JSON list of C-alpha atoms in Angstrom, two decimals:
[
{"chain": "G", "resi": 1, "resn": "MET", "atom": "CA", "xyz": [19.24, 25.43, 13.98]},
{"chain": "G", "resi": 2, "resn": "SER", "atom": "CA", "xyz": [16.38, 23.14, 13.02]},
{"chain": "G", "resi": 3, "resn": "THR", "atom": "CA", "xyz": [13.66, 22.38, 15.53]},
{"chain": "G", "resi": 4, "resn": "ALA", "atom": "CA", "xyz": [12.17, 19.56, 13.46]},
{"chain": "G", "resi": 5, "resn": "LEU", "atom": "CA", "xyz": [11.82, 16.30, 15.32]},
{"chain": "G", "resi": 6, "resn": "ALA", "atom": "CA", "xyz": [13.21, 13.16, 13.77]},
{"chain": "G", "resi": 7, "resn": "VAL", "atom": "CA", "xyz": [10.60, 10.67, 12.66]},
{"chain": "G", "resi": 8, "resn": "SER", "atom": "CA", "xyz": [11.41, 6.98, 12.97]},
{"chain": "G", "resi": 9, "resn": "PRO", "atom": "CA", "xyz": [11.45, 5.22, 9.62]},
{"chain": "G", "resi": 10, "resn": "LEU", "atom": "CA", "xyz": [9.27, 2.25, 8.83]},
{"chain": "G", "resi": 11, "resn": "THR", "atom": "CA", "xyz": [11.05, -0.82, 10.21]},
{"chain": "G", "resi": 12, "resn": "VAL", "atom": "CA", "xyz": [10.91, -4.46, 9.22]},
{"chain": "G", "resi": 13, "resn": "GLN", "atom": "CA", "xyz": [8.98, -5.06, 12.46]},
{"chain": "G", "resi": 14, "resn": "ASP", "atom": "CA", "xyz": [6.47, -2.38, 11.44]},
{"chain": "G", "resi": 15, "resn": "ALA", "atom": "CA", "xyz": [6.18, -3.98, 8.00]},
{"chain": "G", "resi": 16, "resn": "GLU", "atom": "CA", "xyz": [5.52, -7.41, 9.51]},
{"chain": "G", "resi": 17, "resn": "ALA", "atom": "CA", "xyz": [2.87, -5.88, 11.81]},
{"chain": "G", "resi": 18, "resn": "LEU", "atom": "CA", "xyz": [1.20, -4.28, 8.78]},
{"chain": "G", "resi": 19, "resn": "ILE", "atom": "CA", "xyz": [1.19, -7.58, 6.91]},
{"chain": "G", "resi": 20, "resn": "ASP", "atom": "CA", "xyz": [-0.15, -9.50, 9.89]},
{"chain": "G", "resi": 21, "resn": "ALA", "atom": "CA", "xyz": [-2.97, -6.99, 10.45]},
{"chain": "G", "resi": 22, "resn": "ALA", "atom": "CA", "xyz": [-3.98, -6.89, 6.78]},
{"chain": "G", "resi": 23, "resn": "ARG", "atom": "CA", "xyz": [-3.91, -10.68, 6.44]},
{"chain": "G", "resi": 24, "resn": "SER", "atom": "CA", "xyz": [-5.88, -11.11, 9.65]},
{"chain": "G", "resi": 25, "resn": "ALA", "atom": "CA", "xyz": [-8.59, -8.74, 8.39]},
{"chain": "G", "resi": 26, "resn": "ALA", "atom": "CA", "xyz": [-8.67, -10.55, 5.04]},
{"chain": "G", "resi": 27, "resn": "GLU", "atom": "CA", "xyz": [-8.85, -13.95, 6.70]},
{"chain": "G", "resi": 28, "resn": "LYS", "atom": "CA", "xyz": [-11.82, -12.83, 8.83]},
{"chain": "G", "resi": 29, "resn": "ALA", "atom": "CA", "xyz": [-13.54, -11.78, 5.59]},
{"chain": "G", "resi": 30, "resn": "GLY", "atom": "CA", "xyz": [-12.70, -15.10, 3.92]},
{"chain": "G", "resi": 31, "resn": "VAL", "atom": "CA", "xyz": [-10.46, -13.45, 1.31]},
{"chain": "G", "resi": 32, "resn": "THR", "atom": "CA", "xyz": [-7.00, -14.63, 0.24]},
{"chain": "G", "resi": 33, "resn": "VAL", "atom": "CA", "xyz": [-4.62, -11.76, -0.46]},
{"chain": "G", "resi": 34, "resn": "ALA", "atom": "CA", "xyz": [-1.09, -10.64, -1.16]},
{"chain": "G", "resi": 35, "resn": "VAL", "atom": "CA", "xyz": [0.34, -7.78, 0.90]},
{"chain": "G", "resi": 36, "resn": "THR", "atom": "CA", "xyz": [3.31, -5.58, 0.03]},
{"chain": "G", "resi": 37, "resn": "VAL", "atom": "CA", "xyz": [4.99, -3.02, 2.30]},
{"chain": "G", "resi": 38, "resn": "LEU", "atom": "CA", "xyz": [7.42, -0.45, 0.91]},
{"chain": "G", "resi": 39, "resn": "ASP", "atom": "CA", "xyz": [9.63, 2.00, 2.81]},
{"chain": "G", "resi": 40, "resn": "ALA", "atom": "CA", "xyz": [9.72, 5.74, 2.07]},
{"chain": "G", "resi": 41, "resn": "GLY", "atom": "CA", "xyz": [12.23, 5.17, -0.73]},
{"chain": "G", "resi": 42, "resn": "GLY", "atom": "CA", "xyz": [9.98, 2.66, -2.47]},
{"chain": "G", "resi": 43, "resn": "HIS", "atom": "CA", "xyz": [12.10, -0.33, -1.42]},
{"chain": "G", "resi": 44, "resn": "LEU", "atom": "CA", "xyz": [10.45, -3.62, -0.53]},
{"chain": "G", "resi": 45, "resn": "LEU", "atom": "CA", "xyz": [10.38, -4.19, 3.24]},
{"chain": "G", "resi": 46, "resn": "ALA", "atom": "CA", "xyz": [7.99, -7.13, 3.36]},
{"chain": "G", "resi": 47, "resn": "PHE", "atom": "CA", "xyz": [5.77, -9.20, 1.10]},
{"chain": "G", "resi": 48, "resn": "ARG", "atom": "CA", "xyz": [3.42, -12.10, 1.69]},
{"chain": "G", "resi": 49, "resn": "ARG", "atom": "CA", "xyz": [1.01, -13.88, -0.63]},
{"chain": "G", "resi": 50, "resn": "ASP", "atom": "CA", "xyz": [-1.47, -16.39, 0.72]},
{"chain": "G", "resi": 51, "resn": "ASP", "atom": "CA", "xyz": [-1.02, -19.80, -0.88]},
{"chain": "G", "resi": 52, "resn": "ARG", "atom": "CA", "xyz": [-4.46, -19.68, -2.47]},
{"chain": "G", "resi": 53, "resn": "ALA", "atom": "CA", "xyz": [-4.40, -16.04, -3.58]},
{"chain": "G", "resi": 54, "resn": "VAL", "atom": "CA", "xyz": [-4.49, -15.47, -7.31]},
{"chain": "G", "resi": 55, "resn": "LEU", "atom": "CA", "xyz": [-0.98, -15.03, -8.69]},
{"chain": "G", "resi": 56, "resn": "ILE", "atom": "CA", "xyz": [-1.63, -11.52, -10.00]},
{"chain": "G", "resi": 57, "resn": "ALA", "atom": "CA", "xyz": [-2.42, -10.38, -6.43]},
{"chain": "G", "resi": 58, "resn": "GLY", "atom": "CA", "xyz": [1.31, -10.15, -5.76]},
{"chain": "G", "resi": 59, "resn": "GLU", "atom": "CA", "xyz": [1.89, -7.78, -8.64]},
{"chain": "G", "resi": 60, "resn": "THR", "atom": "CA", "xyz": [-1.19, -5.67, -7.92]},
{"chain": "G", "resi": 61, "resn": "SER", "atom": "CA", "xyz": [-0.35, -5.33, -4.22]},
{"chain": "G", "resi": 62, "resn": "THR", "atom": "CA", "xyz": [3.12, -4.05, -5.08]},
{"chain": "G", "resi": 63, "resn": "ARG", "atom": "CA", "xyz": [1.89, -1.60, -7.70]},
{"chain": "G", "resi": 64, "resn": "LYS", "atom": "CA", "xyz": [-0.82, -0.30, -5.37]},
{"chain": "G", "resi": 65, "resn": "ALA", "atom": "CA", "xyz": [1.72, 0.29, -2.60]},
{"chain": "G", "resi": 66, "resn": "TYR", "atom": "CA", "xyz": [4.07, 2.05, -5.04]},
{"chain": "G", "resi": 67, "resn": "THR", "atom": "CA", "xyz": [1.26, 4.27, -6.35]},
{"chain": "G", "resi": 68, "resn": "ALA", "atom": "CA", "xyz": [0.10, 5.23, -2.84]},
{"chain": "G", "resi": 69, "resn": "LEU", "atom": "CA", "xyz": [3.69, 6.04, -1.90]},
{"chain": "G", "resi": 70, "resn": "GLN", "atom": "CA", "xyz": [4.51, 8.11, -4.98]},
{"chain": "G", "resi": 71, "resn": "LEU", "atom": "CA", "xyz": [1.33, 10.18, -4.78]},
{"chain": "G", "resi": 72, "resn": "ASN", "atom": "CA", "xyz": [1.04, 10.12, -0.96]},
{"chain": "G", "resi": 73, "resn": "ALA", "atom": "CA", "xyz": [-2.62, 9.22, -1.21]},
{"chain": "G", "resi": 74, "resn": "PRO", "atom": "CA", "xyz": [-4.79, 6.13, -0.94]},
{"chain": "G", "resi": 75, "resn": "THR", "atom": "CA", "xyz": [-5.25, 4.62, -4.38]},
{"chain": "G", "resi": 76, "resn": "ALA", "atom": "CA", "xyz": [-9.00, 4.52, -3.68]},
{"chain": "G", "resi": 77, "resn": "ASP", "atom": "CA", "xyz": [-8.93, 8.34, -3.75]},
{"chain": "G", "resi": 78, "resn": "LEU", "atom": "CA", "xyz": [-7.16, 8.43, -7.13]},
{"chain": "G", "resi": 79, "resn": "VAL", "atom": "CA", "xyz": [-9.35, 6.21, -9.29]},
{"chain": "G", "resi": 80, "resn": "ASP", "atom": "CA", "xyz": [-11.36, 9.08, -10.78]},
{"chain": "G", "resi": 81, "resn": "ALA", "atom": "CA", "xyz": [-8.21, 11.15, -11.45]},
{"chain": "G", "resi": 82, "resn": "VAL", "atom": "CA", "xyz": [-7.05, 8.74, -14.19]},
{"chain": "G", "resi": 83, "resn": "GLN", "atom": "CA", "xyz": [-10.34, 8.63, -16.03]},
{"chain": "G", "resi": 84, "resn": "PRO", "atom": "CA", "xyz": [-10.54, 10.52, -19.35]},
{"chain": "G", "resi": 85, "resn": "GLY", "atom": "CA", "xyz": [-10.43, 14.21, -18.53]},
{"chain": "G", "resi": 86, "resn": "GLY", "atom": "CA", "xyz": [-9.05, 13.54, -15.05]},
{"chain": "G", "resi": 87, "resn": "LEU", "atom": "CA", "xyz": [-6.06, 15.34, -13.56]},
{"chain": "G", "resi": 88, "resn": "PHE", "atom": "CA", "xyz": [-3.78, 12.29, -13.91]},
{"chain": "G", "resi": 89, "resn": "HIS", "atom": "CA", "xyz": [-5.33, 10.78, -17.05]},
{"chain": "G", "resi": 90, "resn": "THR", "atom": "CA", "xyz": [-1.96, 10.16, -18.76]},
{"chain": "G", "resi": 91, "resn": "LEU", "atom": "CA", "xyz": [0.06, 9.41, -15.62]},
{"chain": "G", "resi": 92, "resn": "PRO", "atom": "CA", "xyz": [-0.32, 5.61, -15.69]},
{"chain": "G", "resi": 93, "resn": "THR", "atom": "CA", "xyz": [1.57, 5.47, -19.00]},
{"chain": "G", "resi": 94, "resn": "ALA", "atom": "CA", "xyz": [3.97, 8.38, -18.43]},
{"chain": "G", "resi": 95, "resn": "LEU", "atom": "CA", "xyz": [6.38, 6.63, -16.07]},
{"chain": "G", "resi": 96, "resn": "ASP", "atom": "CA", "xyz": [8.75, 3.69, -16.44]},
{"chain": "G", "resi": 97, "resn": "ARG", "atom": "CA", "xyz": [7.43, 2.02, -13.30]},
{"chain": "G", "resi": 98, "resn": "PRO", "atom": "CA", "xyz": [3.75, 1.22, -13.69]},
{"chain": "G", "resi": 99, "resn": "LEU", "atom": "CA", "xyz": [1.29, 2.78, -11.32]},
{"chain": "G", "resi": 100, "resn": "LEU", "atom": "CA", "xyz": [-2.00, 1.10, -10.50]},
{"chain": "G", "resi": 101, "resn": "PHE", "atom": "CA", "xyz": [-5.05, 3.20, -9.76]},
{"chain": "G", "resi": 102, "resn": "ILE", "atom": "CA", "xyz": [-7.18, 0.54, -8.09]},
{"chain": "G", "resi": 103, "resn": "ALA", "atom": "CA", "xyz": [-8.19, 0.73, -4.44]},
{"chain": "G", "resi": 104, "resn": "GLY", "atom": "CA", "xyz": [-5.93, -1.17, -2.05]},
{"chain": "G", "resi": 105, "resn": "GLY", "atom": "CA", "xyz": [-2.84, 1.03, -1.68]},
{"chain": "G", "resi": 106, "resn": "VAL", "atom": "CA", "xyz": [-2.51, 3.25, 1.41]},
{"chain": "G", "resi": 107, "resn": "PRO", "atom": "CA", "xyz": [0.39, 5.50, 2.47]},
{"chain": "G", "resi": 108, "resn": "VAL", "atom": "CA", "xyz": [1.83, 5.08, 5.95]},
{"chain": "G", "resi": 109, "resn": "HIS", "atom": "CA", "xyz": [2.60, 8.20, 8.00]},
{"chain": "G", "resi": 110, "resn": "ARG", "atom": "CA", "xyz": [4.34, 8.73, 11.32]},
{"chain": "G", "resi": 111, "resn": "GLY", "atom": "CA", "xyz": [4.54, 12.10, 13.00]},
{"chain": "G", "resi": 112, "resn": "GLY", "atom": "CA", "xyz": [2.92, 13.69, 9.96]},
{"chain": "G", "resi": 113, "resn": "ARG", "atom": "CA", "xyz": [5.61, 12.33, 7.61]},
{"chain": "G", "resi": 114, "resn": "LEU", "atom": "CA", "xyz": [5.31, 9.76, 4.83]},
{"chain": "G", "resi": 115, "resn": "ILE", "atom": "CA", "xyz": [7.34, 6.72, 5.89]},
{"chain": "G", "resi": 116, "resn": "GLY", "atom": "CA", "xyz": [6.09, 4.05, 3.47]},
{"chain": "G", "resi": 117, "resn": "ALA", "atom": "CA", "xyz": [3.03, 2.40, 1.99]},
{"chain": "G", "resi": 118, "resn": "ILE", "atom": "CA", "xyz": [1.06, -0.83, 2.05]},
{"chain": "G", "resi": 119, "resn": "GLY", "atom": "CA", "xyz": [-0.66, -2.47, -0.88]},
{"chain": "G", "resi": 120, "resn": "VAL", "atom": "CA", "xyz": [-3.20, -5.29, -0.74]},
{"chain": "G", "resi": 121, "resn": "GLY", "atom": "CA", "xyz": [-4.37, -7.31, -3.73]},
{"chain": "G", "resi": 122, "resn": "GLY", "atom": "CA", "xyz": [-6.60, -10.33, -4.13]},
{"chain": "G", "resi": 123, "resn": "GLY", "atom": "CA", "xyz": [-10.00, -9.17, -2.98]},
{"chain": "G", "resi": 124, "resn": "ALA", "atom": "CA", "xyz": [-12.43, -6.72, -4.49]},
{"chain": "G", "resi": 125, "resn": "PRO", "atom": "CA", "xyz": [-10.90, -3.21, -4.57]},
{"chain": "G", "resi": 126, "resn": "ASP", "atom": "CA", "xyz": [-13.03, -1.95, -1.68]},
{"chain": "G", "resi": 127, "resn": "GLN", "atom": "CA", "xyz": [-12.06, -5.02, 0.38]},
{"chain": "G", "resi": 128, "resn": "ASP", "atom": "CA", "xyz": [-8.36, -4.51, -0.36]},
{"chain": "G", "resi": 129, "resn": "HIS", "atom": "CA", "xyz": [-8.64, -0.85, 0.66]},
{"chain": "G", "resi": 130, "resn": "GLY", "atom": "CA", "xyz": [-10.35, -1.87, 3.89]},
{"chain": "G", "resi": 131, "resn": "PHE", "atom": "CA", "xyz": [-7.68, -4.45, 4.74]},
{"chain": "G", "resi": 132, "resn": "ALA", "atom": "CA", "xyz": [-4.88, -1.94, 4.08]},
{"chain": "G", "resi": 133, "resn": "THR", "atom": "CA", "xyz": [-6.61, 0.76, 6.12]},
{"chain": "G", "resi": 134, "resn": "VAL", "atom": "CA", "xyz": [-7.14, -1.60, 9.07]},
{"chain": "G", "resi": 135, "resn": "ALA", "atom": "CA", "xyz": [-3.42, -2.45, 8.97]},
{"chain": "G", "resi": 136, "resn": "VAL", "atom": "CA", "xyz": [-2.33, 1.21, 8.94]},
{"chain": "G", "resi": 137, "resn": "GLU", "atom": "CA", "xyz": [-4.70, 2.01, 11.82]},
{"chain": "G", "resi": 138, "resn": "ALA", "atom": "CA", "xyz": [-3.38, -0.98, 13.79]},
{"chain": "G", "resi": 139, "resn": "LEU", "atom": "CA", "xyz": [0.21, 0.18, 13.30]},
{"chain": "G", "resi": 140, "resn": "ALA", "atom": "CA", "xyz": [-0.70, 3.66, 14.52]},
{"chain": "G", "resi": 141, "resn": "GLN", "atom": "CA", "xyz": [-2.04, 2.11, 17.75]},
{"chain": "G", "resi": 142, "resn": "ARG", "atom": "CA", "xyz": [1.25, 0.33, 18.52]}
]
């Protein structure tokens, strides 16, 4: 008999809360962004791009979320790993689905389990990482 407790999956309501928190943080900083939220299976739960955000922000937010999910790590922590000589140097080109090793993707955990990821694109990488982190922390407080 298993004694493991079930962990609630990431819901659409959670995804909307993540988007709202990230966009609010970006708005306070005067930055227009796109935000993507994926569930644990890598499926899109929610997406929003500010009207004035650069078009590529949508693609980068999605790739950042996917990368954070697949490697269960913030993309900000992985940037050095894909540099020449790094542990994951060839990983960005080894898979069919492109990964993006730029800060702004953060995994989402509940009860110690990976339940999804958020990606933010449109600002400077450190800004995007900050907006995503604020959103994950806000969700944890709910």
